[in-house]
Amino acid sequence: MFKSMLEAFLNLFRPIRTLKYPAEEIVLPSGYRGLIEYGIDACIFCDKCEKVCPPGAILFYQNEDGTKTYRYNPWLCIYCGECVRACPKPEEALWQSETKQLSALKEEGANEGWFVWEEACKQSREAYATAKKSAKIQNKSEE
Amino acid sequence: MKKTIQIPLGSQHISLLEPIRFKFECENEKIIGVDADVGFVHRGVELACTRSFEFKQVGYVVARVCGLCAITHSLSYTLAVEKLLGYVANDRIKYLRMLMVELDRIHSHMLCLAHTAENAGFEALFMQIMGDRELIMDVQEAISGNRVQFDYISIGGVNRDLTPELVAMIHKNLGVLTSKIDALIGLFDNNWSLSLKYKGVGVLRLEDAYTYNALGPLARAAGLATDVRAETSDFPYEDIGYKMILESSGDIHARNFLRLREIVNSITMCQNIVNNLPVGEIQEKAKGKPNGEAVVRVEAPRGELFYLVRGSGQNMLDRVRIKTPTFSAIPAMIEVFKGAEYADAPAILASFDPCMSCTAK
């Protein structure tokens, strides 16, 4: 008991344990798993990242001219880095940064906006597939 | 006239971390009958693993079953799938996986100790242990890149390697922690008010531990020598200085003390792993699709974690069955409550270290 009292007395002169968070920034360790970033110039649109992503946070929209548009949901992402490991051109087309994502605001539509986009991507692919099919049939009949 | 009264504990209670409900049948202050209900946080993880996710993604899904033993869940699932794929990991991968599991054990045991202290009315000790626990959380964050959801283990290896700076940090933090744990051992052993709350309270006898199939620290505190680390050969635990730790009295004090001694053993193991890390690749190709059935047991901080994975050569699995340590320990827990005072129930409950989100998944 006397030992505990001595400890309690000595604690008066020891440095404080807690962090002064809002006043002082918290230093994240290097190699912190942050947002996934994308470079459109190096991307070959192989869709590998989309297929391996566990929560489905990366989606490609199929444009009518054959190109694809990348879109990423930073609030759905679990930052596991599977997409970067699956990417044939890591560091150029897809890489993991150390930026931390802030919470979503209502205007950003983290859920609703993403559901709309998911549906749009699905429909764009189906439409593209049918258009391609019908074009093939037309080509054959012309021959 | 009825002589007993029913007092519920939970599903929402100030001493509980997670929703669990006990209905105590009390005679005056003494508990004579217990009824437990655990399914308050059911999320359908098992079904999601077979319906919504492919087998390569399931490792990240099962890691979200539990926040404390995330690494043990993903490790068990990965081992099961690797068994089905016929892949055997090299020594470096095994050592890195063991390192994370042992770090997980240290911080999970410290959380349990902190909550037992809090539920016995010693809040300052709770703060102190949770503060010391940050040393391990920092190491895990630096190794895996995230504080709680490590996502460190994937099929065919681990996702990140140890750098020299990380090794230095592990040595530094573990060294600081060793002295803190030594001080805690002295405190738990000698502090008078803690011994009033712990010694001789919530006793699980050895024969009851056998009969009710206790496991993990609960069983080892009663003297029952059961530890998956010693029983299976998935990991070379003997090489890194694993010791089976046993206590004999089976009360809360024995469980706390067992956890403290296991932390000391885990610190030694982590230091040995970092010092004797074999050379090799950290990520290898595990090709194929799971076909057949595999069963894996891993020693989670709370006891034996059991995984059954069945696949039929498809991307989607047929069945993933998770049996968590707390679920298996419920019969033993109910037995411990019988005969105890109602006022001791929160401290006894915290000393089991129950994990409800694991159990209900």
Short mmCIF file of C-alpha atoms in Angstrom, two decimals:
data_model
loop_
_atom_site.label_atom_id
_atom_site.label_comp_id
_atom_site.label_asym_id
_atom_site.label_seq_id
_atom_site.Cartn_x
_atom_site.Cartn_y
_atom_site.Cartn_z
CA MET A 1 0.00 0.00 0.00
CA PHE A 2 2.85 2.37 0.84
CA LYS A 3 4.34 1.53 -2.52
CA SER A 4 1.11 2.58 -4.26
CA MET A 5 1.06 5.84 -2.29
CA LEU A 6 4.64 6.55 -3.26
CA GLU A 7 3.76 5.84 -6.91
CA ALA A 8 0.78 8.19 -6.69
CA PHE A 9 2.99 10.93 -5.23
CA LEU A 10 5.71 10.43 -7.87
CA ASN A 11 3.07 10.63 -10.62
CA LEU A 12 2.68 14.32 -9.79
CA PHE A 13 6.11 14.96 -11.27
CA ARG A 14 5.94 12.62 -14.27
CA PRO A 15 5.08 13.83 -17.79
CA ILE A 16 1.43 13.54 -18.84
CA ARG A 17 0.41 10.44 -20.77
CA THR A 18 -2.36 11.79 -23.01
CA LEU A 19 -1.91 13.49 -26.38
CA LYS A 20 -2.94 17.12 -26.86
CA TYR A 21 -4.82 16.07 -29.96
CA PRO A 22 -6.58 19.07 -31.49
CA ALA A 23 -3.68 21.36 -30.54
CA GLU A 24 -1.01 18.96 -31.77
CA GLU A 25 -1.29 16.83 -34.89
CA ILE A 26 -1.18 13.05 -34.50
CA VAL A 27 1.76 11.71 -36.49
CA LEU A 28 0.77 8.66 -38.53
CA PRO A 29 3.49 6.03 -39.03
CA SER A 30 5.07 5.96 -42.47
CA GLY A 31 3.43 3.38 -44.69
CA TYR A 32 -0.03 4.20 -43.39
CA ARG A 33 -2.62 2.60 -45.65
CA GLY A 34 -4.54 5.51 -47.13
CA LEU A 35 -6.54 6.33 -50.24
CA ILE A 36 -6.07 4.52 -53.53
CA GLU A 37 -4.96 6.88 -56.29
CA TYR A 38 -5.32 6.42 -60.02
CA GLY A 39 -3.33 7.53 -63.03
CA ILE A 40 -5.44 7.47 -66.17
CA ASP A 41 -2.48 7.72 -68.59
CA ALA A 42 -0.92 4.39 -67.59
CA CYS A 43 -4.17 2.44 -67.12
CA ILE A 44 -4.80 -0.31 -69.66
CA PHE A 45 -8.41 -0.89 -68.51
CA CYS A 46 -7.96 -4.58 -67.73
CA ASP A 47 -10.57 -4.33 -64.90
CA LYS A 48 -8.46 -6.52 -62.61
CA CYS A 49 -8.73 -4.05 -59.73
CA GLU A 50 -12.50 -3.99 -60.06
CA LYS A 51 -12.71 -7.78 -59.93
CA VAL A 52 -10.51 -8.30 -56.83
CA CYS A 53 -11.83 -5.41 -54.73
CA PRO A 54 -13.57 -7.00 -51.70
CA PRO A 55 -16.16 -4.26 -51.08
CA GLY A 56 -16.49 -3.25 -54.76
CA ALA A 57 -15.20 0.28 -54.30
CA ILE A 58 -13.73 0.55 -57.81
CA LEU A 59 -16.09 0.56 -60.79
CA PHE A 60 -15.58 1.25 -64.50
CA TYR A 61 -18.30 2.88 -66.59
CA GLN A 62 -18.40 1.60 -70.18
CA ASN A 63 -18.64 4.48 -72.63
CA GLU A 64 -20.28 3.95 -76.02
CA ASP A 65 -17.04 4.58 -77.94
CA GLY A 66 -15.31 1.66 -76.16
CA THR A 67 -13.38 3.67 -73.57
CA LYS A 68 -13.99 3.30 -69.85
CA THR A 69 -14.34 5.77 -67.00
CA TYR A 70 -12.81 4.95 -63.60
CA ARG A 71 -14.63 5.79 -60.41
CA TYR A 72 -13.63 5.10 -56.84
CA ASN A 73 -15.60 5.32 -53.61
CA PRO A 74 -13.19 6.35 -50.83
CA TRP A 75 -15.77 5.72 -48.12
CA LEU A 76 -16.52 2.17 -49.22
CA CYS A 77 -12.84 1.27 -49.65
CA ILE A 78 -11.25 -0.81 -46.86
CA TYR A 79 -7.70 0.22 -47.95
CA CYS A 80 -6.53 -3.41 -48.10
CA GLY A 81 -4.41 -2.78 -51.21
CA GLU A 82 -5.59 -5.87 -53.11
CA CYS A 83 -6.23 -3.73 -56.20
CA VAL A 84 -2.67 -2.38 -56.18
CA ARG A 85 -1.28 -5.91 -55.89
CA ALA A 86 -3.51 -7.07 -58.76
CA CYS A 87 -2.63 -4.11 -61.01
CA PRO A 88 -0.28 -4.99 -63.92
CA LYS A 89 1.21 -1.48 -63.69
CA PRO A 90 1.42 -0.65 -59.99
CA GLU A 91 2.79 2.79 -59.00
CA GLU A 92 1.88 4.15 -62.45
CA ALA A 93 -1.78 3.30 -62.88
CA LEU A 94 -2.86 2.56 -59.32
CA TRP A 95 -1.09 3.17 -56.04
CA GLN A 96 -1.82 3.52 -52.35
CA SER A 97 -1.18 6.95 -50.84
CA GLU A 98 -0.83 7.87 -47.19
CA THR A 99 -3.70 10.37 -47.26
CA LYS A 100 -6.44 9.79 -44.76
CA GLN A 101 -10.04 10.05 -45.96
CA LEU A 102 -12.28 12.36 -43.96
CA SER A 103 -15.87 11.46 -43.15
CA ALA A 104 -18.44 11.97 -45.89
CA LEU A 105 -20.78 14.95 -45.94
CA LYS A 106 -24.41 14.52 -46.90
CA GLU A 107 -23.93 16.47 -50.16
CA GLU A 108 -21.23 14.05 -51.28
CA GLY A 109 -23.78 11.22 -51.45
CA ALA A 110 -21.44 8.50 -50.22
CA ASN A 111 -24.23 5.93 -50.35
CA GLU A 112 -27.00 7.24 -52.61
CA GLY A 113 -24.69 8.61 -55.27
CA TRP A 114 -22.73 5.37 -55.34
CA PHE A 115 -25.87 3.22 -55.73
CA VAL A 116 -26.85 5.32 -58.75
CA TRP A 117 -23.36 4.92 -60.21
CA GLU A 118 -23.36 1.14 -59.62
CA GLU A 119 -26.64 0.82 -61.49
CA ALA A 120 -25.37 3.06 -64.30
CA CYS A 121 -22.20 0.99 -64.70
CA LYS A 122 -24.18 -2.23 -64.86
CA GLN A 123 -26.56 -0.83 -67.48
CA SER A 124 -23.76 0.71 -69.55
CA ARG A 125 -22.06 -2.70 -69.82
CA GLU A 126 -25.25 -4.47 -70.80
CA ALA A 127 -26.04 -1.80 -73.39
CA TYR A 128 -22.49 -1.99 -74.78
CA ALA A 129 -22.65 -5.79 -75.01
CA THR A 130 -25.98 -5.76 -76.85
CA ALA A 131 -24.81 -3.00 -79.21
CA LYS A 132 -21.68 -5.01 -80.01
CA LYS A 133 -23.71 -8.14 -80.59
CA SER A 134 -26.16 -6.44 -82.92
CA ALA A 135 -23.27 -4.81 -84.82
CA LYS A 136 -21.72 -8.26 -85.29
CA ILE A 137 -24.95 -9.70 -86.64
CA GLN A 138 -25.34 -6.75 -89.00
CA ASN A 139 -21.77 -7.21 -90.29
CA LYS A 140 -22.42 -10.88 -90.94
CA SER A 141 -25.66 -10.24 -92.80
CA GLU A 142 -23.95 -7.61 -94.96
CA GLU A 143 -21.30 -10.12 -95.97
CA MET B 1 -44.53 -18.42 -2.46
CA LYS B 2 -41.58 -18.12 -4.81
CA LYS B 3 -38.36 -17.73 -2.88
CA THR B 4 -36.08 -16.55 -5.67
CA ILE B 5 -36.00 -13.38 -7.70
CA GLN B 6 -34.84 -12.88 -11.26
CA ILE B 7 -32.27 -10.15 -11.90
CA PRO B 8 -31.17 -9.52 -15.48
CA LEU B 9 -27.68 -8.37 -16.46
CA GLY B 10 -27.78 -6.87 -19.94
CA SER B 11 -28.47 -6.75 -22.79
CA GLN B 12 -27.40 -3.14 -22.18
CA HIS B 13 -25.45 -2.71 -18.97
CA ILE B 14 -22.83 -0.28 -17.78
CA SER B 15 -20.28 -3.05 -17.12
CA LEU B 16 -20.67 -4.72 -20.51
CA LEU B 17 -18.74 -3.88 -23.62
CA GLU B 18 -21.03 -5.72 -25.92
CA PRO B 19 -24.63 -6.87 -25.80
CA ILE B 20 -25.12 -10.13 -23.91
CA ARG B 21 -27.97 -10.93 -21.56
CA PHE B 22 -27.77 -13.05 -18.45
CA LYS B 23 -30.87 -13.82 -16.42
CA PHE B 24 -29.77 -14.60 -12.88
CA GLU B 25 -32.05 -16.56 -10.60
CA CYS B 26 -31.06 -15.16 -7.21
CA GLU B 27 -31.70 -16.26 -3.67
CA ASN B 28 -31.02 -13.12 -1.67
CA GLU B 29 -27.64 -12.06 -3.09
CA LYS B 30 -26.56 -15.52 -4.21
CA ILE B 31 -26.91 -16.62 -7.83
CA ILE B 32 -28.41 -20.10 -8.12
CA GLY B 33 -29.46 -20.26 -11.76
CA VAL B 34 -28.25 -18.59 -14.94
CA ASP B 35 -29.73 -18.23 -18.41
CA ALA B 36 -27.63 -16.67 -21.18
CA ASP B 37 -28.61 -15.11 -24.50
CA VAL B 38 -25.85 -14.09 -26.88
CA GLY B 39 -27.35 -13.44 -30.30
CA PHE B 40 -27.80 -9.66 -30.21
CA VAL B 41 -25.29 -8.66 -32.87
CA HIS B 42 -25.93 -11.22 -35.57
CA ARG B 43 -24.70 -9.88 -38.91
CA GLY B 44 -24.90 -12.92 -41.17
CA VAL B 45 -21.17 -13.09 -41.91
CA GLU B 46 -21.18 -16.83 -42.63
CA LEU B 47 -23.88 -16.48 -45.27
CA ALA B 48 -22.22 -13.42 -46.81
CA CYS B 49 -19.01 -15.45 -47.17
CA THR B 50 -20.77 -17.97 -49.40
CA ARG B 51 -23.20 -15.68 -51.27
CA SER B 52 -21.66 -12.26 -51.82
CA PHE B 53 -17.88 -12.71 -51.89
CA GLU B 54 -15.42 -14.84 -53.82
CA PHE B 55 -13.00 -17.01 -51.86
CA LYS B 56 -10.10 -14.60 -52.33
CA GLN B 57 -12.12 -11.77 -50.82
CA VAL B 58 -13.56 -13.74 -47.88
CA GLY B 59 -10.33 -13.33 -45.86
CA TYR B 60 -11.05 -9.61 -45.62
CA VAL B 61 -14.69 -10.26 -44.73
CA VAL B 62 -14.03 -12.66 -41.83
CA ALA B 63 -11.43 -10.23 -40.44
CA ARG B 64 -14.38 -7.94 -39.73
CA VAL B 65 -16.05 -10.52 -37.49
CA CYS B 66 -14.10 -9.21 -34.52
CA GLY B 67 -12.18 -6.02 -33.88
CA LEU B 68 -9.78 -7.51 -31.34
CA CYS B 69 -8.77 -10.79 -32.94
CA ALA B 70 -9.11 -9.68 -36.57
CA ILE B 71 -5.76 -11.21 -37.41
CA THR B 72 -6.66 -14.62 -35.92
CA HIS B 73 -9.85 -14.81 -37.98
CA SER B 74 -8.18 -13.97 -41.26
CA LEU B 75 -5.30 -16.32 -40.40
CA SER B 76 -7.61 -19.26 -39.69
CA TYR B 77 -9.55 -18.73 -42.91
CA THR B 78 -6.37 -18.33 -44.95
CA LEU B 79 -4.87 -21.51 -43.46
CA ALA B 80 -8.03 -23.44 -44.33
CA VAL B 81 -8.04 -22.23 -47.93
CA GLU B 82 -4.30 -22.86 -48.28
CA LYS B 83 -4.89 -26.43 -47.09
CA LEU B 84 -7.47 -26.87 -49.85
CA LEU B 85 -5.14 -25.36 -52.45
CA GLY B 86 -2.30 -27.62 -51.30
CA TYR B 87 -0.05 -24.67 -50.57
CA VAL B 88 2.48 -24.64 -47.73
CA ALA B 89 3.86 -21.26 -46.68
CA ASN B 90 7.58 -20.74 -46.24
CA ASP B 91 9.19 -20.07 -42.87
CA ARG B 92 9.35 -16.29 -43.21
CA ILE B 93 5.61 -16.07 -43.88
CA LYS B 94 4.93 -18.36 -40.93
CA TYR B 95 7.10 -16.27 -38.61
CA LEU B 96 5.53 -12.98 -39.70
CA ARG B 97 2.06 -14.42 -39.21
CA MET B 98 3.01 -15.70 -35.76
CA LEU B 99 4.40 -12.27 -34.86
CA MET B 100 1.09 -10.57 -35.61
CA VAL B 101 -0.94 -13.23 -33.77
CA GLU B 102 1.23 -12.91 -30.66
CA LEU B 103 1.05 -9.10 -30.73
CA ASP B 104 -2.70 -9.50 -31.02
CA ARG B 105 -2.71 -11.78 -27.98
CA ILE B 106 -0.75 -9.25 -25.93
CA HIS B 107 -3.09 -6.35 -26.60
CA SER B 108 -6.23 -8.47 -26.26
CA HIS B 109 -5.12 -9.79 -22.86
CA MET B 110 -4.29 -6.24 -21.77
CA LEU B 111 -7.77 -5.08 -22.73
CA CYS B 112 -9.25 -7.91 -20.67
CA LEU B 113 -7.09 -7.05 -17.66
CA ALA B 114 -8.09 -3.41 -17.94
CA HIS B 115 -11.80 -4.27 -18.00
CA THR B 116 -11.52 -6.69 -15.10
CA ALA B 117 -9.87 -3.89 -13.11
CA GLU B 118 -12.59 -1.44 -14.14
CA ASN B 119 -15.41 -3.82 -13.24
CA ALA B 120 -13.81 -4.40 -9.84
CA GLY B 121 -13.98 -0.65 -9.27
CA PHE B 122 -10.37 0.33 -10.02
CA GLU B 123 -10.75 2.82 -12.84
CA ALA B 124 -7.27 4.34 -12.55
CA LEU B 125 -5.74 0.94 -13.31
CA PHE B 126 -8.00 0.65 -16.35
CA MET B 127 -6.61 3.92 -17.69
CA GLN B 128 -3.04 2.86 -16.94
CA ILE B 129 -3.31 -0.52 -18.70
CA MET B 130 -5.11 0.95 -21.71
CA GLY B 131 -2.36 3.55 -21.95
CA ASP B 132 0.33 0.86 -21.92
CA ARG B 133 -1.64 -1.10 -24.53
CA GLU B 134 -1.01 1.73 -26.99
CA LEU B 135 2.62 0.55 -27.24
CA ILE B 136 1.43 -2.63 -28.94
CA MET B 137 -1.25 -0.88 -30.98
CA ASP B 138 1.43 1.46 -32.35
CA VAL B 139 3.62 -1.48 -33.37
CA GLN B 140 0.71 -3.19 -35.11
CA GLU B 141 -0.24 0.03 -36.88
CA ALA B 142 3.30 0.51 -38.10
CA ILE B 143 3.59 -3.09 -39.32
CA SER B 144 0.23 -3.39 -41.05
CA GLY B 145 -0.63 0.23 -41.85
CA ASN B 146 -3.88 0.32 -39.93
CA ARG B 147 -4.75 0.44 -36.26
CA VAL B 148 -7.58 -2.05 -35.96
CA GLN B 149 -8.30 -3.70 -39.29
CA PHE B 150 -4.87 -5.03 -40.18
CA ASP B 151 -5.67 -6.80 -43.49
CA TYR B 152 -2.16 -8.19 -43.16
CA ILE B 153 -2.64 -11.82 -44.15
CA SER B 154 -3.67 -12.83 -47.63
CA ILE B 155 -3.81 -16.19 -49.38
CA GLY B 156 -0.25 -17.11 -50.26
CA GLY B 157 1.60 -14.88 -47.83
CA VAL B 158 1.53 -11.62 -45.97
CA ASN B 159 1.04 -8.16 -47.44
CA ARG B 160 3.95 -6.28 -45.90
CA ASP B 161 7.49 -6.98 -44.81
CA LEU B 162 9.43 -5.88 -41.74
CA THR B 163 11.89 -3.03 -42.27
CA PRO B 164 14.90 -2.32 -40.02
CA GLU B 165 13.10 0.72 -38.55
CA LEU B 166 10.13 -1.47 -37.67
CA VAL B 167 12.39 -4.04 -36.00
CA ALA B 168 13.98 -1.28 -33.90
CA MET B 169 10.53 0.02 -32.96
CA ILE B 170 9.33 -3.48 -31.96
CA HIS B 171 12.37 -3.98 -29.72
CA LYS B 172 11.97 -0.55 -28.14
CA ASN B 173 8.23 -0.85 -27.43
CA LEU B 174 8.43 -4.45 -26.20
CA GLY B 175 11.28 -3.47 -23.89
CA VAL B 176 9.22 -0.66 -22.37
CA LEU B 177 6.21 -2.97 -22.08
CA THR B 178 8.19 -5.67 -20.25
CA SER B 179 8.97 -3.33 -17.36
CA LYS B 180 5.35 -2.15 -17.26
CA ILE B 181 4.06 -5.74 -17.17
CA ASP B 182 6.47 -6.54 -14.33
CA ALA B 183 5.02 -3.64 -12.36
CA LEU B 184 1.49 -4.86 -13.15
CA ILE B 185 2.31 -8.38 -11.94
CA GLY B 186 3.42 -6.89 -8.62
CA LEU B 187 0.27 -4.78 -8.44
CA PHE B 188 -2.13 -7.64 -9.23
CA ASP B 189 -0.36 -9.88 -6.74
CA ASN B 190 0.05 -7.52 -3.80
CA ASN B 191 -2.64 -4.87 -4.00
CA TRP B 192 -4.96 -5.42 -1.09
CA SER B 193 -8.20 -4.04 -2.55
CA LEU B 194 -7.74 -5.97 -5.80
CA SER B 195 -7.18 -9.22 -3.91
CA LEU B 196 -10.47 -8.68 -2.04
CA LYS B 197 -12.31 -8.55 -5.36
CA TYR B 198 -10.40 -11.32 -7.12
CA LYS B 199 -9.10 -14.01 -4.79
CA GLY B 200 -11.52 -16.90 -4.32
CA VAL B 201 -14.19 -15.23 -6.48
CA GLY B 202 -15.66 -16.91 -9.56
CA VAL B 203 -13.89 -20.23 -9.11
CA LEU B 204 -13.94 -22.80 -11.91
CA ARG B 205 -12.78 -26.15 -10.58
CA LEU B 206 -10.64 -28.49 -12.67
CA GLU B 207 -13.32 -31.19 -12.95
CA ASP B 208 -15.89 -28.57 -14.02
CA ALA B 209 -13.46 -27.28 -16.64
CA TYR B 210 -13.27 -30.83 -18.00
CA THR B 211 -17.02 -31.44 -17.85
CA TYR B 212 -18.11 -28.14 -19.38
CA ASN B 213 -15.39 -28.10 -22.00
CA ALA B 214 -13.68 -24.88 -20.94
CA LEU B 215 -10.96 -23.59 -23.23
CA GLY B 216 -8.29 -20.95 -23.54
CA PRO B 217 -7.20 -18.89 -20.51
CA LEU B 218 -10.37 -19.92 -18.64
CA ALA B 219 -9.31 -23.58 -18.73
CA ARG B 220 -5.61 -22.98 -18.19
CA ALA B 221 -6.35 -20.89 -15.09
CA ALA B 222 -8.17 -23.92 -13.67
CA GLY B 223 -5.20 -26.16 -14.43
CA LEU B 224 -6.52 -27.84 -17.57
CA ALA B 225 -3.64 -28.12 -20.01
CA THR B 226 -5.28 -27.21 -23.31
CA ASP B 227 -3.68 -24.95 -25.88
CA VAL B 228 -4.01 -25.24 -29.64
CA ARG B 229 -0.50 -23.84 -30.04
CA ALA B 230 0.87 -26.96 -28.39
CA GLU B 231 -1.58 -29.36 -30.05
CA THR B 232 -1.25 -28.47 -33.73
CA SER B 233 1.80 -28.23 -35.94
CA ASP B 234 0.74 -25.44 -38.32
CA PHE B 235 3.30 -23.11 -36.77
CA PRO B 236 6.73 -23.81 -35.24
CA TYR B 237 5.83 -22.51 -31.78
CA GLU B 238 8.43 -24.67 -29.99
CA ASP B 239 11.25 -22.98 -31.92
CA ILE B 240 10.38 -19.51 -30.67
CA GLY B 241 10.14 -20.31 -26.98
CA TYR B 242 6.50 -21.15 -26.41
CA LYS B 243 5.70 -22.34 -22.89
CA MET B 244 2.38 -23.74 -21.70
CA ILE B 245 1.35 -21.61 -18.74
CA LEU B 246 -0.93 -23.09 -16.08
CA GLU B 247 -2.48 -21.83 -12.88
CA SER B 248 -4.33 -23.98 -10.41
CA SER B 249 -6.84 -22.00 -8.35
CA GLY B 250 -9.27 -21.11 -11.18
CA ASP B 251 -10.54 -17.84 -9.67
CA ILE B 252 -10.45 -14.34 -11.18
CA HIS B 253 -7.01 -13.74 -9.70
CA ALA B 254 -5.68 -16.88 -11.41
CA ARG B 255 -7.16 -15.83 -14.76
CA ASN B 256 -5.64 -12.35 -14.48
CA PHE B 257 -2.32 -13.76 -13.44
CA LEU B 258 -2.35 -16.31 -16.25
CA ARG B 259 -2.98 -13.54 -18.75
CA LEU B 260 -0.10 -11.49 -17.36
CA ARG B 261 2.25 -14.46 -17.57
CA GLU B 262 1.06 -15.24 -21.10
CA ILE B 263 1.82 -11.64 -22.07
CA VAL B 264 5.36 -12.08 -20.76
CA ASN B 265 5.69 -15.32 -22.76
CA SER B 266 4.28 -13.64 -25.89
CA ILE B 267 6.75 -10.75 -25.55
CA THR B 268 9.62 -13.27 -25.44
CA MET B 269 8.20 -15.05 -28.49
CA CYS B 270 7.87 -11.77 -30.43
CA GLN B 271 11.47 -10.86 -29.63
CA ASN B 272 12.63 -14.32 -30.70
CA ILE B 273 10.67 -14.07 -33.96
CA VAL B 274 12.16 -10.69 -34.83
CA ASN B 275 15.68 -11.84 -33.93
CA ASN B 276 15.50 -15.12 -35.87
CA LEU B 277 13.46 -14.08 -38.90
CA PRO B 278 14.24 -16.51 -41.76
CA VAL B 279 15.00 -15.21 -45.24
CA GLY B 280 12.45 -15.70 -48.00
CA GLU B 281 9.63 -14.28 -50.09
CA ILE B 282 6.68 -12.74 -48.25
CA GLN B 283 4.16 -13.32 -51.02
CA GLU B 284 3.93 -16.47 -53.14
CA LYS B 285 1.47 -17.69 -55.73
CA ALA B 286 -1.19 -20.07 -54.44
CA LYS B 287 -2.95 -21.25 -57.55
CA GLY B 288 -6.19 -23.13 -58.05
CA LYS B 289 -9.61 -23.09 -56.54
CA PRO B 290 -10.62 -24.64 -53.23
CA ASN B 291 -12.05 -28.11 -53.64
CA GLY B 292 -12.96 -30.26 -50.66
CA GLU B 293 -13.28 -29.62 -46.97
CA ALA B 294 -10.74 -28.29 -44.51
CA VAL B 295 -10.81 -27.78 -40.76
CA VAL B 296 -8.42 -25.42 -39.01
CA ARG B 297 -7.89 -24.69 -35.33
CA VAL B 298 -5.95 -21.64 -34.17
CA GLU B 299 -5.37 -20.40 -30.64
CA ALA B 300 -7.08 -17.02 -30.49
CA PRO B 301 -6.49 -14.83 -27.40
CA ARG B 302 -9.66 -16.26 -25.84
CA GLY B 303 -9.16 -19.92 -26.76
CA GLU B 304 -9.61 -22.25 -29.67
CA LEU B 305 -10.95 -20.72 -32.87
CA PHE B 306 -12.36 -23.26 -35.29
CA TYR B 307 -12.92 -22.80 -39.02
CA LEU B 308 -14.53 -25.17 -41.48
CA VAL B 309 -14.30 -24.28 -45.16
CA ARG B 310 -15.93 -26.32 -47.91
CA GLY B 311 -15.52 -25.58 -51.59
CA SER B 312 -16.38 -27.35 -54.84
CA GLY B 313 -13.80 -25.97 -57.24
CA GLN B 314 -15.74 -22.74 -57.79
CA ASN B 315 -14.95 -19.12 -56.99
CA MET B 316 -17.77 -19.13 -54.45
CA LEU B 317 -17.43 -21.32 -51.37
CA ASP B 318 -20.14 -23.78 -50.31
CA ARG B 319 -19.81 -23.33 -46.58
CA VAL B 320 -17.81 -21.32 -44.07
CA ARG B 321 -18.41 -22.29 -40.46
CA ILE B 322 -16.89 -20.22 -37.67
CA LYS B 323 -16.91 -21.49 -34.09
CA THR B 324 -15.55 -18.86 -31.76
CA PRO B 325 -13.97 -19.40 -28.33
CA THR B 326 -16.60 -17.47 -26.37
CA PHE B 327 -19.40 -19.57 -27.88
CA SER B 328 -17.71 -22.78 -26.71
CA ALA B 329 -17.01 -21.36 -23.25
CA ILE B 330 -20.61 -20.38 -22.40
CA PRO B 331 -21.46 -23.64 -20.49
CA ALA B 332 -18.38 -23.17 -18.32
CA MET B 333 -19.22 -19.49 -17.77
CA ILE B 334 -22.73 -20.39 -16.59
CA GLU B 335 -21.22 -22.90 -14.16
CA VAL B 336 -18.88 -20.28 -12.67
CA PHE B 337 -21.74 -17.86 -11.98
CA LYS B 338 -23.65 -20.41 -9.90
CA GLY B 339 -22.94 -19.85 -6.23
CA ALA B 340 -21.35 -16.42 -6.72
CA GLU B 341 -22.64 -13.15 -5.29
CA TYR B 342 -24.64 -10.98 -7.67
CA ALA B 343 -22.38 -8.00 -6.92
CA ASP B 344 -19.37 -9.95 -8.23
CA ALA B 345 -21.05 -10.82 -11.53
CA PRO B 346 -19.60 -7.92 -13.61
CA ALA B 347 -16.02 -8.66 -12.51
CA ILE B 348 -16.48 -12.39 -13.15
CA LEU B 349 -17.95 -11.70 -16.55
CA ALA B 350 -15.08 -9.40 -17.51
CA SER B 351 -12.56 -12.01 -16.40
CA PHE B 352 -13.94 -14.43 -19.04
CA ASP B 353 -13.04 -11.84 -21.68
CA PRO B 354 -16.22 -12.56 -23.64
CA CYS B 355 -16.36 -11.41 -27.26
CA MET B 356 -19.96 -11.13 -28.34
CA SER B 357 -19.46 -9.77 -31.83
CA CYS B 358 -17.35 -12.88 -32.51
CA THR B 359 -19.97 -15.18 -31.06
CA ALA B 360 -23.01 -13.77 -32.83
CA LYS B 361 -21.12 -12.87 -36.05
#
